[in-house]
Amino acid sequence: MLRRQSTGWQSNTNPFSTAPHEVAGAPFTIIGLRGIVPLMEAPLSKTDDQWRELLSEEQFLIARKKGTERAFTGAYWDHKAHGTYHCICCHEPLFSSQSKYDSGSGWPSFWQAIRKEAIAEETDSQHGMIRTEILCSRCHAHLGHVFEDGPQPTGLRFCVNSACLSFEANPEESVDSES
């Protein structure tokens, strides 16, 4: 996972090294509770005006300005179709419906990401608590938070705002999962 540090996004090939490595001009460090993972493609960067042209007002406020939607109101909190959930900003595949479950929280919840490197983490100390914010590692869109109270096998609950996701159905996945 990528973790934002005060010096920016950094990646260390040696987990004990403090020297940042450059990827397309952007420093990255891959650290986190869930291990060290390889880098993905270079980050996608746009100005706020460019994001506003691509997103609805709600999507912009949540994904780009770290907002949230009210529980039990998003399009995907109770969504049961089979397929893949993508980042609304850059269409990066993030979660499979096979890892989606009903956490009772009112937001789409997943017990794992499609790939570890698809999700970046950042410490969030707003609202009088310390949580782990999750972001799309490609475009740094705010997705929600990850908690360690999810089901096995990971014990994780990726709690995601519906407004930050798009969905691509995969009928073959439903056939495979029903077998």
XYZ file of N, CA and C in Angstrom:
537
model
N 0.842 -1.167 0.000
C 0.000 0.000 0.000
C 0.889 1.232 0.000
N 0.361 2.270 -0.526
C 1.078 3.534 -0.512
C 0.620 4.294 0.710
N 1.510 4.941 1.381
C 1.136 5.746 2.536
C 1.688 7.141 2.324
N 0.808 8.110 2.464
C 1.226 9.489 2.311
C 2.019 9.898 3.538
N 3.161 10.517 3.289
C 3.997 10.995 4.364
C 4.159 12.498 4.189
N 4.728 13.165 5.179
C 4.861 14.618 5.112
C 5.684 15.060 3.910
N 6.539 14.188 3.402
C 7.345 14.525 2.232
C 6.651 14.132 0.928
N 5.435 13.599 1.012
C 4.700 13.194 -0.182
C 4.541 11.696 -0.234
N 4.071 11.182 -1.334
C 3.907 9.740 -1.537
C 5.273 9.163 -1.826
N 5.681 8.154 -1.050
C 7.022 7.614 -1.206
C 7.006 6.103 -1.317
N 8.059 5.564 -1.925
C 8.215 4.110 -2.056
C 9.632 3.723 -1.698
N 9.772 2.799 -0.805
C 11.094 2.275 -0.468
C 11.151 0.816 -0.899
N 12.137 0.465 -1.702
C 12.287 -0.941 -2.051
C 12.822 -1.708 -0.853
N 13.628 -1.074 -0.033
C 14.112 -1.665 1.206
C 13.242 -1.107 2.328
N 12.484 -1.950 3.044
C 11.575 -1.424 4.048
C 12.281 -0.704 5.191
N 13.588 -0.889 5.329
C 14.330 -0.225 6.385
C 15.028 1.034 5.895
N 14.939 1.297 4.605
C 15.564 2.474 4.014
C 14.646 3.671 4.170
N 15.229 4.851 4.290
C 14.421 6.068 4.360
C 14.566 6.894 3.096
N 15.360 6.427 2.146
C 15.553 7.166 0.905
C 14.372 6.941 -0.030
N 13.684 8.015 -0.477
C 12.557 7.836 -1.390
C 13.025 7.466 -2.790
N 12.174 6.773 -3.507
C 12.421 6.425 -4.901
C 11.451 7.202 -5.750
N 11.887 7.648 -6.917
C 11.045 8.441 -7.796
C 10.324 7.552 -8.798
N 9.039 7.817 -9.019
C 8.248 7.153 -10.039
C 7.547 8.247 -10.813
N 7.906 8.429 -12.067
C 7.321 9.470 -12.919
C 7.353 10.824 -12.212
N 8.456 11.128 -11.533
C 8.612 12.419 -10.888
C 7.932 12.540 -9.535
N 7.247 11.488 -9.075
C 6.550 11.547 -7.789
C 7.189 10.561 -6.814
N 7.562 11.016 -5.616
C 8.139 10.085 -4.650
C 7.076 9.186 -4.029
N 7.394 7.913 -3.765
C 6.460 6.952 -3.179
C 7.125 6.114 -2.096
N 6.390 5.771 -1.005
C 6.842 4.785 -0.022
C 5.743 3.770 0.147
N 6.041 2.522 0.011
C 5.031 1.498 0.195
C 5.248 0.894 1.574
N 4.315 1.219 2.474
C 4.358 0.680 3.824
C 2.920 0.445 4.256
N 2.706 -0.014 5.418
C 1.350 -0.141 5.914
C 1.143 -1.420 6.685
N 0.003 -1.511 7.307
C -0.330 -2.654 8.136
C -0.422 -3.933 7.327
N -0.708 -3.827 6.056
C -0.932 -4.999 5.246
C 0.251 -5.345 4.356
N 1.440 -4.845 4.667
C 2.646 -5.305 3.998
C 3.178 -4.390 2.922
N 4.290 -4.807 2.357
C 4.959 -4.064 1.300
C 4.558 -4.678 -0.027
N 4.160 -3.828 -0.961
C 3.674 -4.312 -2.251
C 4.367 -3.560 -3.384
N 4.342 -4.129 -4.604
C 4.976 -3.444 -5.733
C 4.193 -2.204 -6.145
N 4.896 -1.294 -6.804
C 4.266 -0.071 -7.300
C 3.380 -0.356 -8.499
N 2.345 0.451 -8.661
C 1.526 0.385 -9.859
C 1.909 1.555 -10.754
N 1.141 1.784 -11.808
C 1.505 2.826 -12.749
C 1.521 4.201 -12.092
N 2.119 5.160 -12.777
C 2.274 6.506 -12.241
C 0.924 7.117 -11.869
N 0.896 7.930 -10.813
C -0.349 8.544 -10.371
C -0.962 9.452 -11.434
N -2.273 9.561 -11.378
C -3.026 10.430 -12.263
C -3.319 11.712 -11.506
N -2.986 12.835 -12.080
C -3.166 14.111 -11.401
C -3.931 15.077 -12.299
N -4.931 15.739 -11.716
C -5.716 16.752 -12.425
C -5.972 17.902 -11.478
N -6.312 19.038 -12.012
C -6.680 20.182 -11.180
C -8.121 20.008 -10.703
N -8.508 20.769 -9.684
C -9.891 20.719 -9.205
C -10.872 21.043 -10.333
N -10.545 22.003 -11.169
C -11.442 22.356 -12.280
C -11.596 21.192 -13.258
N -10.513 20.476 -13.528
C -10.597 19.318 -14.413
C -11.452 18.221 -13.784
N -11.293 17.989 -12.459
C -12.116 16.987 -11.793
C -13.591 17.406 -11.806
N -13.870 18.696 -11.598
C -15.263 19.170 -11.596
C -15.947 18.923 -12.936
N -15.188 19.003 -14.027
C -15.749 18.744 -15.352
C -16.133 17.276 -15.528
N -15.446 16.384 -14.827
C -15.654 14.943 -14.993
C -16.644 14.335 -14.000
N -16.832 14.980 -12.854
C -17.606 14.398 -11.761
C -18.845 15.221 -11.450
N -19.845 14.575 -10.851
C -20.993 15.325 -10.329
C -20.514 16.108 -9.110
N -21.317 17.041 -8.638
C -20.940 17.822 -7.456
C -20.728 16.911 -6.247
N -21.631 15.936 -6.042
C -21.496 15.004 -4.919
C -20.216 14.180 -5.049
N -19.942 13.648 -6.236
C -18.733 12.855 -6.446
C -17.484 13.686 -6.175
N -17.491 14.936 -6.651
C -16.337 15.811 -6.436
C -16.126 16.072 -4.943
N -17.188 16.428 -4.230
C -17.066 16.741 -2.802
C -16.587 15.545 -1.994
N -17.034 14.348 -2.347
C -16.641 13.162 -1.584
C -15.263 12.659 -2.021
N -15.081 12.442 -3.320
C -13.832 11.841 -3.810
C -12.641 12.793 -3.783
N -12.854 14.046 -4.080
C -11.726 14.976 -4.184
C -11.549 15.843 -2.942
N -12.622 16.035 -2.151
C -12.540 16.908 -0.968
C -12.763 16.156 0.340
N -12.711 14.812 0.276
C -12.756 13.948 1.453
C -14.064 14.048 2.240
N -15.159 14.193 1.500
C -16.467 14.217 2.143
C -16.969 12.803 2.386
N -18.236 12.690 2.770
C -18.859 11.381 2.954
C -20.330 11.490 2.605
N -20.931 10.387 2.263
C -22.373 10.346 2.036
C -23.035 9.795 3.291
N -24.302 10.110 3.479
C -25.031 9.576 4.634
C -25.184 8.064 4.498
N -25.132 7.376 5.615
C -25.307 5.918 5.621
C -26.654 5.545 5.016
N -26.703 4.411 4.340
C -27.900 3.824 3.736
C -28.507 4.688 2.624
N -27.712 5.590 2.017
C -28.230 6.428 0.936
C -27.518 6.213 -0.394
N -26.334 5.629 -0.389
C -25.558 5.468 -1.612
C -26.102 4.367 -2.510
N -25.769 4.447 -3.774
C -26.265 3.506 -4.785
C -25.811 2.068 -4.550
N -24.688 1.859 -3.878
C -24.124 0.507 -3.792
C -24.145 -0.119 -2.402
N -24.696 0.537 -1.393
C -24.634 -0.038 -0.041
C -25.352 -1.381 0.034
N -26.429 -1.558 -0.751
C -27.192 -2.809 -0.729
C -27.188 -3.477 -2.112
N -26.209 -3.143 -2.910
C -26.082 -3.628 -4.288
C -25.606 -5.075 -4.270
N -26.277 -5.954 -5.033
C -25.938 -7.376 -4.972
C -25.491 -7.972 -6.310
N -25.374 -7.156 -7.346
C -24.962 -7.669 -8.656
C -23.502 -8.127 -8.619
N -23.156 -9.020 -9.527
C -21.799 -9.556 -9.621
C -20.994 -8.727 -10.608
N -19.779 -8.380 -10.223
C -18.915 -7.606 -11.094
C -17.807 -6.920 -10.326
N -17.339 -5.806 -10.893
C -16.190 -5.091 -10.352
C -16.556 -3.643 -10.063
N -16.112 -3.170 -8.904
C -16.283 -1.769 -8.507
C -14.995 -1.023 -8.841
N -15.143 0.097 -9.569
C -14.019 0.891 -10.043
C -14.016 2.261 -9.383
N -12.860 2.914 -9.377
C -12.751 4.296 -8.914
C -13.545 5.189 -9.875
N -14.381 6.048 -9.333
C -15.202 6.938 -10.157
C -14.344 7.959 -10.911
N -13.161 8.263 -10.391
C -12.318 9.280 -11.011
C -11.452 8.758 -12.147
N -10.837 7.585 -11.966
C -9.876 7.100 -12.962
C -10.199 5.713 -13.498
N -11.272 5.118 -13.050
C -11.755 3.804 -13.471
C -10.810 2.657 -13.092
N -9.941 2.877 -12.125
C -9.065 1.815 -11.631
C -9.926 0.749 -10.952
N -9.767 -0.544 -11.278
C -10.511 -1.591 -10.574
C -10.068 -1.643 -9.108
N -11.040 -1.611 -8.191
C -10.717 -1.562 -6.765
C -11.200 -2.782 -5.987
N -12.467 -3.157 -6.184
C -13.069 -4.223 -5.392
C -13.915 -5.136 -6.276
N -13.949 -6.406 -5.930
C -14.799 -7.378 -6.600
C -16.051 -7.595 -5.757
N -17.159 -7.873 -6.416
C -18.387 -8.189 -5.679
C -18.216 -9.447 -4.837
N -17.239 -10.284 -5.187
C -17.002 -11.506 -4.410
C -16.473 -11.207 -3.006
N -15.903 -10.012 -2.792
C -15.419 -9.651 -1.455
C -16.351 -8.654 -0.760
N -17.501 -8.375 -1.361
C -18.469 -7.447 -0.775
C -19.337 -8.202 0.232
N -19.672 -7.530 1.325
C -20.542 -8.138 2.329
C -21.356 -7.048 3.026
N -22.397 -7.442 3.710
C -23.244 -6.497 4.437
C -22.685 -6.331 5.842
N -22.054 -5.185 6.081
C -21.455 -4.912 7.388
C -22.458 -4.288 8.349
N -23.621 -3.885 7.814
C -24.609 -3.199 8.638
C -24.299 -1.724 8.832
N -23.233 -1.235 8.203
C -22.804 0.158 8.384
C -23.574 1.139 7.504
N -24.177 0.657 6.414
C -24.874 1.548 5.493
C -24.014 2.023 4.338
N -22.786 1.561 4.278
C -21.898 1.857 3.154
C -21.453 0.535 2.532
N -21.115 0.538 1.250
C -20.564 -0.686 0.657
C -19.324 -1.105 1.446
N -19.268 -2.373 1.798
C -18.146 -2.882 2.581
C -17.542 -4.093 1.885
N -16.224 -4.159 1.912
C -15.473 -5.227 1.251
C -14.418 -5.730 2.225
N -14.111 -7.033 2.162
C -13.090 -7.577 3.051
C -11.705 -7.593 2.417
N -11.610 -7.261 1.124
C -10.299 -7.091 0.499
C -10.446 -6.330 -0.800
N -9.349 -5.695 -1.213
C -9.283 -5.016 -2.503
C -8.905 -6.039 -3.572
N -9.151 -5.692 -4.827
C -8.770 -6.581 -5.932
C -7.268 -6.845 -5.897
N -6.484 -5.791 -5.687
C -5.027 -5.884 -5.543
C -4.623 -4.970 -4.406
N -3.690 -5.394 -3.579
C -3.234 -4.560 -2.461
C -2.774 -3.188 -2.935
N -2.059 -3.155 -4.056
C -1.504 -1.887 -4.525
C -2.544 -0.934 -5.107
N -3.786 -1.367 -5.261
C -4.842 -0.483 -5.767
C -5.300 0.524 -4.721
N -5.039 0.225 -3.447
C -5.505 1.072 -2.348
C -4.320 1.686 -1.614
N -4.374 2.991 -1.427
C -3.387 3.699 -0.605
C -4.033 4.020 0.730
N -3.224 4.193 1.751
C -3.716 4.505 3.088
C -3.110 5.806 3.585
N -3.875 6.514 4.391
C -3.407 7.745 5.007
C -4.065 7.854 6.374
N -3.335 8.306 7.362
C -3.914 8.493 8.688
C -4.866 9.682 8.660
N -6.066 9.481 9.188
C -7.106 10.515 9.239
C -7.414 10.786 10.703
N -7.083 11.980 11.175
C -7.330 12.323 12.576
C -8.434 13.369 12.724
N -9.288 13.501 11.726
C -10.412 14.434 11.800
C -11.524 13.856 12.666
N -12.428 14.692 13.076
C -13.624 14.301 13.831
C -13.294 13.654 15.177
N -12.173 14.027 15.775
C -11.829 13.576 17.114
C -11.455 12.107 17.244
N -11.103 11.462 16.147
C -10.689 10.057 16.201
C -9.576 9.827 15.194
N -8.847 8.740 15.376
C -7.794 8.380 14.426
C -8.264 7.156 13.662
N -8.359 7.321 12.335
C -8.794 6.226 11.463
C -7.799 6.100 10.318
N -7.927 5.023 9.551
C -7.105 4.840 8.363
C -7.964 5.119 7.141
N -7.667 6.221 6.490
C -8.367 6.602 5.264
C -7.857 5.740 4.126
N -8.754 5.372 3.201
C -8.330 4.652 2.004
C -8.548 5.546 0.792
N -7.587 5.469 -0.120
C -7.614 6.263 -1.346
C -7.284 5.370 -2.529
N -7.740 5.764 -3.691
C -7.309 5.099 -4.918
C -5.833 5.440 -5.100
N -4.969 4.428 -5.240
C -3.551 4.756 -5.359
C -3.191 5.412 -6.677
N -4.020 5.279 -7.683
C -3.703 5.893 -8.977
C -4.016 7.385 -9.010
N -5.205 7.791 -8.514
C -5.590 9.209 -8.618
C -5.770 9.877 -7.258
N -5.575 9.126 -6.178
C -5.672 9.620 -4.801
C -7.068 10.090 -4.427
N -8.085 9.549 -5.082
C -9.468 9.866 -4.698
C -9.748 9.284 -3.319
N -10.393 10.066 -2.476
C -10.834 9.577 -1.166
C -11.936 8.557 -1.414
N -11.799 7.368 -0.821
C -12.802 6.310 -0.977
C -13.615 6.101 0.290
N -12.963 6.180 1.429
C -13.601 5.912 2.715
C -12.535 5.574 3.725
N -12.771 4.509 4.526
C -11.842 4.110 5.579
C -11.772 2.589 5.657
N -10.691 2.082 6.238
C -10.554 0.649 6.476
C -10.466 0.429 7.980
N -11.163 -0.602 8.440
C -11.212 -0.948 9.859
C -10.831 -2.414 10.013
N -10.383 -2.777 11.188
C -9.957 -4.148 11.449
C -11.048 -4.930 12.184
N -12.303 -4.739 11.771
C -13.424 -5.458 12.389
C -14.243 -6.213 11.337
N -13.601 -6.584 10.237
C -14.284 -7.275 9.146
C -14.220 -8.787 9.284
N -14.825 -9.465 8.328
C -14.863 -10.934 8.370
C -13.534 -11.555 7.949
N -13.403 -12.822 8.228
C -12.242 -13.584 7.777
C -12.423 -13.865 6.276
N -11.399 -14.003 5.518
C -10.066 -14.351 5.960
C -9.177 -13.159 6.300
N -9.551 -11.919 5.992
C -8.650 -10.784 6.226
C -8.905 -10.074 7.541
N -10.128 -10.116 8.033
C -10.473 -9.362 9.226
C -10.618 -7.870 8.964
N -10.639 -7.478 7.682
C -10.719 -6.057 7.316
C -12.114 -5.692 6.837
N -12.464 -4.417 7.054
C -13.696 -3.847 6.501
C -13.329 -2.564 5.777
N -13.276 -2.647 4.444
C -13.086 -1.462 3.623
C -14.462 -0.832 3.466
N -14.687 0.275 4.138
C -15.978 0.958 4.157
C -15.892 2.108 3.150
N -16.634 2.004 2.042
C -16.430 2.862 0.881
C -17.689 3.670 0.574
N -17.508 4.923 0.177
C -18.615 5.754 -0.274
C -19.048 5.314 -1.670
N -20.345 5.085 -1.866
C -20.865 4.709 -3.189
C -20.518 5.743 -4.247
N -20.525 7.028 -3.864
C -20.266 8.106 -4.818
C -18.861 8.030 -5.406
N -17.980 7.282 -4.778
C -16.595 7.154 -5.254
C -16.404 5.950 -6.166
N -17.491 5.226 -6.420
C -17.404 3.989 -7.186
C -18.259 4.024 -8.444
N -17.823 3.285 -9.438
C -18.682 2.917 -10.570
C -18.681 1.392 -10.590
N -19.660 0.808 -11.238
C -19.787 -0.644 -11.221
C -19.844 -1.179 -12.633
N -19.119 -2.254 -12.866
C -19.128 -2.945 -14.155
C -19.570 -4.381 -13.904
N -20.741 -4.717 -14.418
C -21.292 -6.057 -14.215
C -20.440 -7.094 -14.931
N -20.393 -8.279 -14.335
C -19.695 -9.406 -14.922
C -20.583 -10.633 -14.738
N -21.451 -10.931 -15.723
C -22.353 -12.066 -15.593
C -21.630 -13.389 -15.377
N -20.415 -13.539 -15.927
C -19.649 -14.781 -15.752
C -19.289 -14.993 -14.281
N -19.060 -13.908 -13.561
C -18.716 -14.015 -12.151
C -19.872 -14.636 -11.365
N -21.118 -14.297 -11.713
C -22.257 -14.856 -10.978
C -22.392 -16.358 -11.255
N -22.063 -16.787 -12.479
C -22.112 -18.220 -12.800
C -21.054 -18.948 -11.986
N -19.820 -18.386 -11.942
C -18.744 -19.017 -11.192
C -19.065 -19.084 -9.700
N -19.622 -18.023 -9.147
C -19.852 -17.994 -7.708
C -21.033 -18.867 -7.299
N -21.917 -19.195 -8.227
C -23.055 -20.038 -7.904
C -22.743 -21.521 -8.062
N -21.621 -21.836 -8.675
C -21.242 -23.244 -8.892
C -20.809 -23.909 -7.621
